[in-house]
Amino acid sequence: DAKTTQPTSMDCAEGRAANLPCNHSTISGNEYVYWYRQIHSQGPQYIIHGLKNNETNEMASLIITEDRKSSTLILPHATLRDTAVYYCIVNPPSGTYKYIFGTGTRLKVLA
Amino acid sequence: GAVVSQHPSWVICKSGTSVKIECRSLDFQATTMFWYRQFPKQSLMLMATSNEGSKATYEQGVEKDKFLINHASLTLSTLTVTSAHPEDSSFYICSAPQGSNEKLFFGSGTQLSVL
């Protein structure tokens, strides 16, 4: 079973920030939080990952709570091209890459 | 980022035939690759772990004789769907880990339709 739970779907207005939550209350000390997204009929695309500190890159920001039981992916200025299914995954950083995908959040960016 | 190439993008075949899907890591070596299957409006399901130079490891419920995996080099893994049937119609995706913290990079997927 997936170690994460996410809302099934979300809508966001174009140009606004999209905040996608993820619950991972059983995360282990050495497990990272990874975020991927999948645009229709394509392979998943890596977005960002983190252990306990907040992270930011050119695509998004990742906010991890202090107890690491949940996190939020932030797309600061959502565009129509950000419409996709977003997956939050927890996994050790090396040795075992059995990414177990949950149902993800279907984000729809509205014009 | 790293590039994983998957071929073909789509394939249509008759029931009973076999189909081979290739997954290549273009700019890095991958001793391990992963194969997933995805049905419409569902999440990705891990099928098997492909290991270079040794046998693949299959997830529970995945028939190893049905889904043959070969990882003959550090940059190529193949998945062969043998004696395909309509219920094997699905989106098949491969992936490989690379880099620090070894993020997974995914191929673009193969849509298999068995008539």
PDB file of C-alpha atoms in Angstrom:
ATOM      1  CA  ASP A   1       0.000   0.000   0.000  1.00  0.00           C
ATOM      2  CA  ALA A   2       1.046   3.563  -0.660  1.00  0.00           C
ATOM      3  CA  LYS A   3       2.482   5.360   2.322  1.00  0.00           C
ATOM      4  CA  THR A   4       0.889   8.644   1.344  1.00  0.00           C
ATOM      5  CA  THR A   5      -2.604  10.086   1.097  1.00  0.00           C
ATOM      6  CA  GLN A   6      -3.546  12.994  -1.106  1.00  0.00           C
ATOM      7  CA  PRO A   7      -6.805  14.703  -2.063  1.00  0.00           C
ATOM      8  CA  THR A   8      -8.273  13.203  -5.200  1.00  0.00           C
ATOM      9  CA  SER A   9      -8.610  16.455  -7.092  1.00  0.00           C
ATOM     10  CA  MET A  10      -8.084  20.205  -6.861  1.00  0.00           C
ATOM     11  CA  ASP A  11      -8.756  23.226  -9.016  1.00  0.00           C
ATOM     12  CA  CYS A  12      -6.588  26.317  -9.200  1.00  0.00           C
ATOM     13  CA  ALA A  13      -6.967  29.578 -11.083  1.00  0.00           C
ATOM     14  CA  GLU A  14      -4.284  30.344 -13.630  1.00  0.00           C
ATOM     15  CA  GLY A  15      -1.621  32.619 -12.178  1.00  0.00           C
ATOM     16  CA  ARG A  16      -2.450  31.741  -8.613  1.00  0.00           C
ATOM     17  CA  ALA A  17      -0.424  29.519  -6.318  1.00  0.00           C
ATOM     18  CA  ALA A  18      -1.389  25.861  -6.242  1.00  0.00           C
ATOM     19  CA  ASN A  19      -0.879  24.208  -2.867  1.00  0.00           C
ATOM     20  CA  LEU A  20      -1.014  20.424  -2.975  1.00  0.00           C
ATOM     21  CA  PRO A  21      -1.011  18.640   0.395  1.00  0.00           C
ATOM     22  CA  CYS A  22       0.262  15.171   1.173  1.00  0.00           C
ATOM     23  CA  ASN A  23      -0.045  13.138   4.336  1.00  0.00           C
ATOM     24  CA  HIS A  24       2.738  10.688   5.157  1.00  0.00           C
ATOM     25  CA  SER A  25       2.253  10.073   8.849  1.00  0.00           C
ATOM     26  CA  THR A  26       4.166   6.753   8.853  1.00  0.00           C
ATOM     27  CA  ILE A  27       7.302   8.127   7.205  1.00  0.00           C
ATOM     28  CA  SER A  28      10.562   6.673   8.501  1.00  0.00           C
ATOM     29  CA  GLY A  29      13.575   8.695   9.564  1.00  0.00           C
ATOM     30  CA  ASN A  30      15.600   7.991   6.424  1.00  0.00           C
ATOM     31  CA  GLU A  31      12.803   8.365   3.910  1.00  0.00           C
ATOM     32  CA  TYR A  32      12.653  11.306   1.591  1.00  0.00           C
ATOM     33  CA  VAL A  33       9.519  12.905   0.212  1.00  0.00           C
ATOM     34  CA  TYR A  34       9.456  12.985  -3.588  1.00  0.00           C
ATOM     35  CA  TRP A  35       6.973  14.741  -5.822  1.00  0.00           C
ATOM     36  CA  TYR A  36       6.279  13.774  -9.399  1.00  0.00           C
ATOM     37  CA  ARG A  37       3.621  14.794 -11.852  1.00  0.00           C
ATOM     38  CA  GLN A  38       2.111  13.003 -14.798  1.00  0.00           C
ATOM     39  CA  ILE A  39       0.600  14.824 -17.715  1.00  0.00           C
ATOM     40  CA  HIS A  40      -1.917  12.786 -19.646  1.00  0.00           C
ATOM     41  CA  SER A  41      -0.419   9.816 -21.520  1.00  0.00           C
ATOM     42  CA  GLN A  42       3.158  10.632 -20.555  1.00  0.00           C
ATOM     43  CA  GLY A  43       5.640   9.224 -18.080  1.00  0.00           C
ATOM     44  CA  PRO A  44       5.883  10.894 -14.659  1.00  0.00           C
ATOM     45  CA  GLN A  45       8.166  13.919 -14.372  1.00  0.00           C
ATOM     46  CA  TYR A  46      10.308  14.607 -11.318  1.00  0.00           C
ATOM     47  CA  ILE A  47       9.494  17.874  -9.570  1.00  0.00           C
ATOM     48  CA  ILE A  48      11.275  18.101  -6.237  1.00  0.00           C
ATOM     49  CA  HIS A  49      12.244  16.117  -3.174  1.00  0.00           C
ATOM     50  CA  GLY A  50      13.284  16.758   0.415  1.00  0.00           C
ATOM     51  CA  LEU A  51      14.097  15.175   3.747  1.00  0.00           C
ATOM     52  CA  LYS A  52      13.186  17.671   6.447  1.00  0.00           C
ATOM     53  CA  ASN A  53      14.128  21.113   5.250  1.00  0.00           C
ATOM     54  CA  ASN A  54      12.002  23.140   2.910  1.00  0.00           C
ATOM     55  CA  GLU A  55      13.226  23.000  -0.654  1.00  0.00           C
ATOM     56  CA  THR A  56      12.796  25.217  -3.693  1.00  0.00           C
ATOM     57  CA  ASN A  57      13.769  24.815  -7.319  1.00  0.00           C
ATOM     58  CA  GLU A  58      12.750  26.351 -10.617  1.00  0.00           C
ATOM     59  CA  MET A  59       9.540  24.353 -10.721  1.00  0.00           C
ATOM     60  CA  ALA A  60       8.166  24.391  -7.203  1.00  0.00           C
ATOM     61  CA  SER A  61       8.646  24.670  -3.471  1.00  0.00           C
ATOM     62  CA  LEU A  62       8.298  21.852  -0.970  1.00  0.00           C
ATOM     63  CA  ILE A  63       7.263  22.561   2.584  1.00  0.00           C
ATOM     64  CA  ILE A  64       7.713  19.681   5.051  1.00  0.00           C
ATOM     65  CA  THR A  65       6.239  19.948   8.526  1.00  0.00           C
ATOM     66  CA  GLU A  66       8.567  19.742  11.482  1.00  0.00           C
ATOM     67  CA  ASP A  67       7.269  16.309  12.477  1.00  0.00           C
ATOM     68  CA  ARG A  68       7.604  15.244   8.795  1.00  0.00           C
ATOM     69  CA  LYS A  69       4.150  13.719   8.822  1.00  0.00           C
ATOM     70  CA  SER A  70       2.909  15.902   6.012  1.00  0.00           C
ATOM     71  CA  SER A  71       4.136  18.145   3.250  1.00  0.00           C
ATOM     72  CA  THR A  72       2.850  20.649   0.714  1.00  0.00           C
ATOM     73  CA  LEU A  73       3.953  21.142  -2.840  1.00  0.00           C
ATOM     74  CA  ILE A  74       3.594  24.728  -3.985  1.00  0.00           C
ATOM     75  CA  LEU A  75       3.444  25.794  -7.607  1.00  0.00           C
ATOM     76  CA  PRO A  76       3.832  29.553  -7.161  1.00  0.00           C
ATOM     77  CA  HIS A  77       2.148  30.727 -10.362  1.00  0.00           C
ATOM     78  CA  ALA A  78       0.133  27.917 -11.887  1.00  0.00           C
ATOM     79  CA  THR A  79      -0.286  27.804 -15.657  1.00  0.00           C
ATOM     80  CA  LEU A  80      -2.572  25.721 -17.836  1.00  0.00           C
ATOM     81  CA  ARG A  81       0.377  23.454 -18.585  1.00  0.00           C
ATOM     82  CA  ASP A  82       0.548  22.527 -14.910  1.00  0.00           C
ATOM     83  CA  THR A  83      -2.707  20.586 -15.258  1.00  0.00           C
ATOM     84  CA  ALA A  84      -1.641  17.044 -14.341  1.00  0.00           C
ATOM     85  CA  VAL A  85      -1.814  14.331 -11.708  1.00  0.00           C
ATOM     86  CA  TYR A  86       0.620  15.044  -8.889  1.00  0.00           C
ATOM     87  CA  TYR A  87       2.082  12.170  -6.897  1.00  0.00           C
ATOM     88  CA  CYS A  88       3.710  12.372  -3.489  1.00  0.00           C
ATOM     89  CA  ILE A  89       5.972   9.418  -2.687  1.00  0.00           C
ATOM     90  CA  VAL A  90       8.126   8.540   0.290  1.00  0.00           C
ATOM     91  CA  ASN A  91      11.164   6.370  -0.221  1.00  0.00           C
ATOM     92  CA  PRO A  92      14.649   5.833   1.124  1.00  0.00           C
ATOM     93  CA  PRO A  93      17.263   7.737  -0.889  1.00  0.00           C
ATOM     94  CA  SER A  94      19.185   4.690  -1.985  1.00  0.00           C
ATOM     95  CA  GLY A  95      19.097   0.927  -1.996  1.00  0.00           C
ATOM     96  CA  THR A  96      15.371   0.489  -2.436  1.00  0.00           C
ATOM     97  CA  TYR A  97      13.537   2.359  -5.128  1.00  0.00           C
ATOM     98  CA  LYS A  98      10.245   0.589  -4.971  1.00  0.00           C
ATOM     99  CA  TYR A  99       8.278   3.711  -5.540  1.00  0.00           C
ATOM    100  CA  ILE A 100       4.717   2.917  -4.576  1.00  0.00           C
ATOM    101  CA  PHE A 101       2.370   5.346  -6.257  1.00  0.00           C
ATOM    102  CA  GLY A 102      -0.813   6.348  -4.505  1.00  0.00           C
ATOM    103  CA  THR A 103      -3.791   7.766  -6.313  1.00  0.00           C
ATOM    104  CA  GLY A 104      -2.273  11.250  -6.555  1.00  0.00           C
ATOM    105  CA  THR A 105      -4.043  14.589  -6.868  1.00  0.00           C
ATOM    106  CA  ARG A 106      -5.555  15.577 -10.179  1.00  0.00           C
ATOM    107  CA  LEU A 107      -4.848  19.303 -10.445  1.00  0.00           C
ATOM    108  CA  LYS A 108      -6.838  21.282 -12.949  1.00  0.00           C
ATOM    109  CA  VAL A 109      -5.660  24.801 -13.657  1.00  0.00           C
ATOM    110  CA  LEU A 110      -8.519  26.975 -14.828  1.00  0.00           C
ATOM    111  CA  ALA A 111      -8.191  29.891 -17.239  1.00  0.00           C
TER     112      ALA A 111
ATOM    113  CA  GLY B   1      17.960  16.002 -16.064  1.00  0.00           C
ATOM    114  CA  ALA B   2      18.701  12.459 -17.090  1.00  0.00           C
ATOM    115  CA  VAL B   3      16.908  11.017 -20.093  1.00  0.00           C
ATOM    116  CA  VAL B   4      15.170   7.673 -20.299  1.00  0.00           C
ATOM    117  CA  SER B   5      14.003   6.718 -23.756  1.00  0.00           C
ATOM    118  CA  GLN B   6      11.192   4.228 -24.241  1.00  0.00           C
ATOM    119  CA  HIS B   7      10.183   2.677 -27.544  1.00  0.00           C
ATOM    120  CA  PRO B   8       7.707   2.236 -29.108  1.00  0.00           C
ATOM    121  CA  SER B   9       5.307   4.932 -27.925  1.00  0.00           C
ATOM    122  CA  TRP B  10       2.343   2.858 -28.950  1.00  0.00           C
ATOM    123  CA  VAL B  11       1.737  -0.537 -30.437  1.00  0.00           C
ATOM    124  CA  ILE B  12      -1.296  -2.413 -31.669  1.00  0.00           C
ATOM    125  CA  CYS B  13      -1.078  -6.167 -31.968  1.00  0.00           C
ATOM    126  CA  LYS B  14      -3.244  -9.196 -32.480  1.00  0.00           C
ATOM    127  CA  SER B  15      -4.151 -11.475 -29.617  1.00  0.00           C
ATOM    128  CA  GLY B  16      -1.591 -14.232 -29.167  1.00  0.00           C
ATOM    129  CA  THR B  17       1.397 -12.310 -30.470  1.00  0.00           C
ATOM    130  CA  SER B  18       4.347 -11.054 -28.427  1.00  0.00           C
ATOM    131  CA  VAL B  19       5.395  -7.444 -28.061  1.00  0.00           C
ATOM    132  CA  LYS B  20       8.778  -6.108 -26.982  1.00  0.00           C
ATOM    133  CA  ILE B  21       9.199  -2.723 -25.324  1.00  0.00           C
ATOM    134  CA  GLU B  22      12.640  -1.140 -24.964  1.00  0.00           C
ATOM    135  CA  CYS B  23      13.832   1.197 -22.240  1.00  0.00           C
ATOM    136  CA  ARG B  24      17.167   2.971 -22.591  1.00  0.00           C
ATOM    137  CA  SER B  25      19.043   5.286 -20.270  1.00  0.00           C
ATOM    138  CA  LEU B  26      20.598   7.692 -22.746  1.00  0.00           C
ATOM    139  CA  ASP B  27      23.162   9.613 -20.718  1.00  0.00           C
ATOM    140  CA  PHE B  28      23.770   7.452 -17.681  1.00  0.00           C
ATOM    141  CA  GLN B  29      24.182   3.847 -16.696  1.00  0.00           C
ATOM    142  CA  ALA B  30      21.435   2.049 -14.841  1.00  0.00           C
ATOM    143  CA  THR B  31      22.076  -1.238 -13.076  1.00  0.00           C
ATOM    144  CA  THR B  32      18.444  -1.215 -12.051  1.00  0.00           C
ATOM    145  CA  MET B  33      15.348  -0.255 -13.975  1.00  0.00           C
ATOM    146  CA  PHE B  34      11.698  -0.511 -13.083  1.00  0.00           C
ATOM    147  CA  TRP B  35       8.640  -1.430 -15.093  1.00  0.00           C
ATOM    148  CA  TYR B  36       5.185  -0.082 -14.280  1.00  0.00           C
ATOM    149  CA  ARG B  37       1.743  -0.648 -15.725  1.00  0.00           C
ATOM    150  CA  GLN B  38      -1.056   1.876 -15.674  1.00  0.00           C
ATOM    151  CA  PHE B  39      -4.692   1.337 -16.542  1.00  0.00           C
ATOM    152  CA  PRO B  40      -6.925   4.282 -17.543  1.00  0.00           C
ATOM    153  CA  LYS B  41      -7.594   6.711 -14.704  1.00  0.00           C
ATOM    154  CA  GLN B  42      -5.569   4.601 -12.291  1.00  0.00           C
ATOM    155  CA  SER B  43      -2.202   5.051 -10.667  1.00  0.00           C
ATOM    156  CA  LEU B  44       1.051   3.391 -11.691  1.00  0.00           C
ATOM    157  CA  MET B  45       1.537  -0.165 -10.479  1.00  0.00           C
ATOM    158  CA  LEU B  46       5.045  -1.531 -10.110  1.00  0.00           C
ATOM    159  CA  MET B  47       5.389  -4.758 -12.064  1.00  0.00           C
ATOM    160  CA  ALA B  48       9.031  -5.693 -11.678  1.00  0.00           C
ATOM    161  CA  THR B  49      12.555  -4.578 -10.959  1.00  0.00           C
ATOM    162  CA  SER B  50      15.015  -5.185 -13.772  1.00  0.00           C
ATOM    163  CA  ASN B  51      18.575  -5.973 -12.677  1.00  0.00           C
ATOM    164  CA  GLU B  52      21.523  -5.775 -15.056  1.00  0.00           C
ATOM    165  CA  GLY B  53      23.136  -9.168 -15.430  1.00  0.00           C
ATOM    166  CA  SER B  54      20.695 -11.042 -13.239  1.00  0.00           C
ATOM    167  CA  LYS B  55      17.075 -12.089 -13.039  1.00  0.00           C
ATOM    168  CA  ALA B  56      14.328  -9.567 -12.639  1.00  0.00           C
ATOM    169  CA  THR B  57      12.357  -9.351  -9.428  1.00  0.00           C
ATOM    170  CA  TYR B  58       8.602  -9.477  -9.954  1.00  0.00           C
ATOM    171  CA  GLU B  59       5.914  -8.027  -7.745  1.00  0.00           C
ATOM    172  CA  GLN B  60       3.299 -10.299  -6.299  1.00  0.00           C
ATOM    173  CA  GLY B  61       0.677 -11.252  -8.834  1.00  0.00           C
ATOM    174  CA  VAL B  62       2.804 -10.457 -11.891  1.00  0.00           C
ATOM    175  CA  GLU B  63       3.481 -13.502 -14.055  1.00  0.00           C
ATOM    176  CA  LYS B  64       7.171 -13.711 -14.871  1.00  0.00           C
ATOM    177  CA  ASP B  65       6.567 -16.033 -17.817  1.00  0.00           C
ATOM    178  CA  LYS B  66       4.066 -13.590 -19.227  1.00  0.00           C
ATOM    179  CA  PHE B  67       6.171 -10.478 -18.824  1.00  0.00           C
ATOM    180  CA  LEU B  68       9.735 -11.344 -19.756  1.00  0.00           C
ATOM    181  CA  ILE B  69      12.353  -8.838 -18.674  1.00  0.00           C
ATOM    182  CA  ASN B  70      15.900  -8.718 -19.971  1.00  0.00           C
ATOM    183  CA  HIS B  71      18.514  -6.242 -18.732  1.00  0.00           C
ATOM    184  CA  ALA B  72      21.509  -7.214 -20.830  1.00  0.00           C
ATOM    185  CA  SER B  73      23.454  -3.974 -20.590  1.00  0.00           C
ATOM    186  CA  LEU B  74      23.802  -0.990 -18.292  1.00  0.00           C
ATOM    187  CA  THR B  75      21.691   1.150 -20.574  1.00  0.00           C
ATOM    188  CA  LEU B  76      18.977  -1.170 -21.880  1.00  0.00           C
ATOM    189  CA  SER B  77      16.125  -3.107 -20.361  1.00  0.00           C
ATOM    190  CA  THR B  78      13.393  -4.795 -22.380  1.00  0.00           C
ATOM    191  CA  LEU B  79       9.927  -5.966 -21.427  1.00  0.00           C
ATOM    192  CA  THR B  80       8.318  -8.592 -23.636  1.00  0.00           C
ATOM    193  CA  VAL B  81       4.621  -9.219 -23.258  1.00  0.00           C
ATOM    194  CA  THR B  82       4.241 -12.798 -24.435  1.00  0.00           C
ATOM    195  CA  SER B  83       1.078 -14.164 -26.005  1.00  0.00           C
ATOM    196  CA  ALA B  84      -0.669 -10.882 -25.457  1.00  0.00           C
ATOM    197  CA  HIS B  85      -4.389 -10.805 -24.795  1.00  0.00           C
ATOM    198  CA  PRO B  86      -6.842  -7.886 -24.682  1.00  0.00           C
ATOM    199  CA  GLU B  87      -6.589  -7.730 -20.890  1.00  0.00           C
ATOM    200  CA  ASP B  88      -2.880  -6.915 -21.296  1.00  0.00           C
ATOM    201  CA  SER B  89      -3.821  -3.681 -23.019  1.00  0.00           C
ATOM    202  CA  SER B  90      -2.367  -0.956 -20.837  1.00  0.00           C
ATOM    203  CA  PHE B  91       0.145   1.885 -20.580  1.00  0.00           C
ATOM    204  CA  TYR B  92       3.588   0.495 -19.742  1.00  0.00           C
ATOM    205  CA  ILE B  93       6.237   2.793 -18.278  1.00  0.00           C
ATOM    206  CA  CYS B  94       9.880   2.190 -17.411  1.00  0.00           C
ATOM    207  CA  SER B  95      12.112   4.156 -15.082  1.00  0.00           C
ATOM    208  CA  ALA B  96      15.698   4.276 -13.877  1.00  0.00           C
ATOM    209  CA  PRO B  97      17.371   5.925 -10.871  1.00  0.00           C
ATOM    210  CA  GLN B  98      20.205   8.401 -11.384  1.00  0.00           C
ATOM    211  CA  GLY B  99      22.177  11.039  -9.554  1.00  0.00           C
ATOM    212  CA  SER B 100      22.496  12.059  -5.945  1.00  0.00           C
ATOM    213  CA  ASN B 101      19.572  10.771  -3.896  1.00  0.00           C
ATOM    214  CA  GLU B 102      18.948   8.708  -7.004  1.00  0.00           C
ATOM    215  CA  LYS B 103      15.775  10.229  -8.291  1.00  0.00           C
ATOM    216  CA  LEU B 104      13.761   8.123 -10.677  1.00  0.00           C
ATOM    217  CA  PHE B 105      13.570   9.227 -14.288  1.00  0.00           C
ATOM    218  CA  PHE B 106      10.749   7.834 -16.348  1.00  0.00           C
ATOM    219  CA  GLY B 107      10.334   6.930 -19.973  1.00  0.00           C
ATOM    220  CA  SER B 108       7.500   8.423 -21.981  1.00  0.00           C
ATOM    221  CA  GLY B 109       5.498   5.214 -21.804  1.00  0.00           C
ATOM    222  CA  THR B 110       4.158   2.674 -24.288  1.00  0.00           C
ATOM    223  CA  GLN B 111       0.456   2.329 -24.977  1.00  0.00           C
ATOM    224  CA  LEU B 112      -0.254  -1.313 -25.822  1.00  0.00           C
ATOM    225  CA  SER B 113      -3.537  -2.229 -27.459  1.00  0.00           C
ATOM    226  CA  VAL B 114      -4.231  -5.920 -28.025  1.00  0.00           C
ATOM    227  CA  LEU B 115      -7.039  -6.694 -30.457  1.00  0.00           C
TER     228      LEU B 115
END
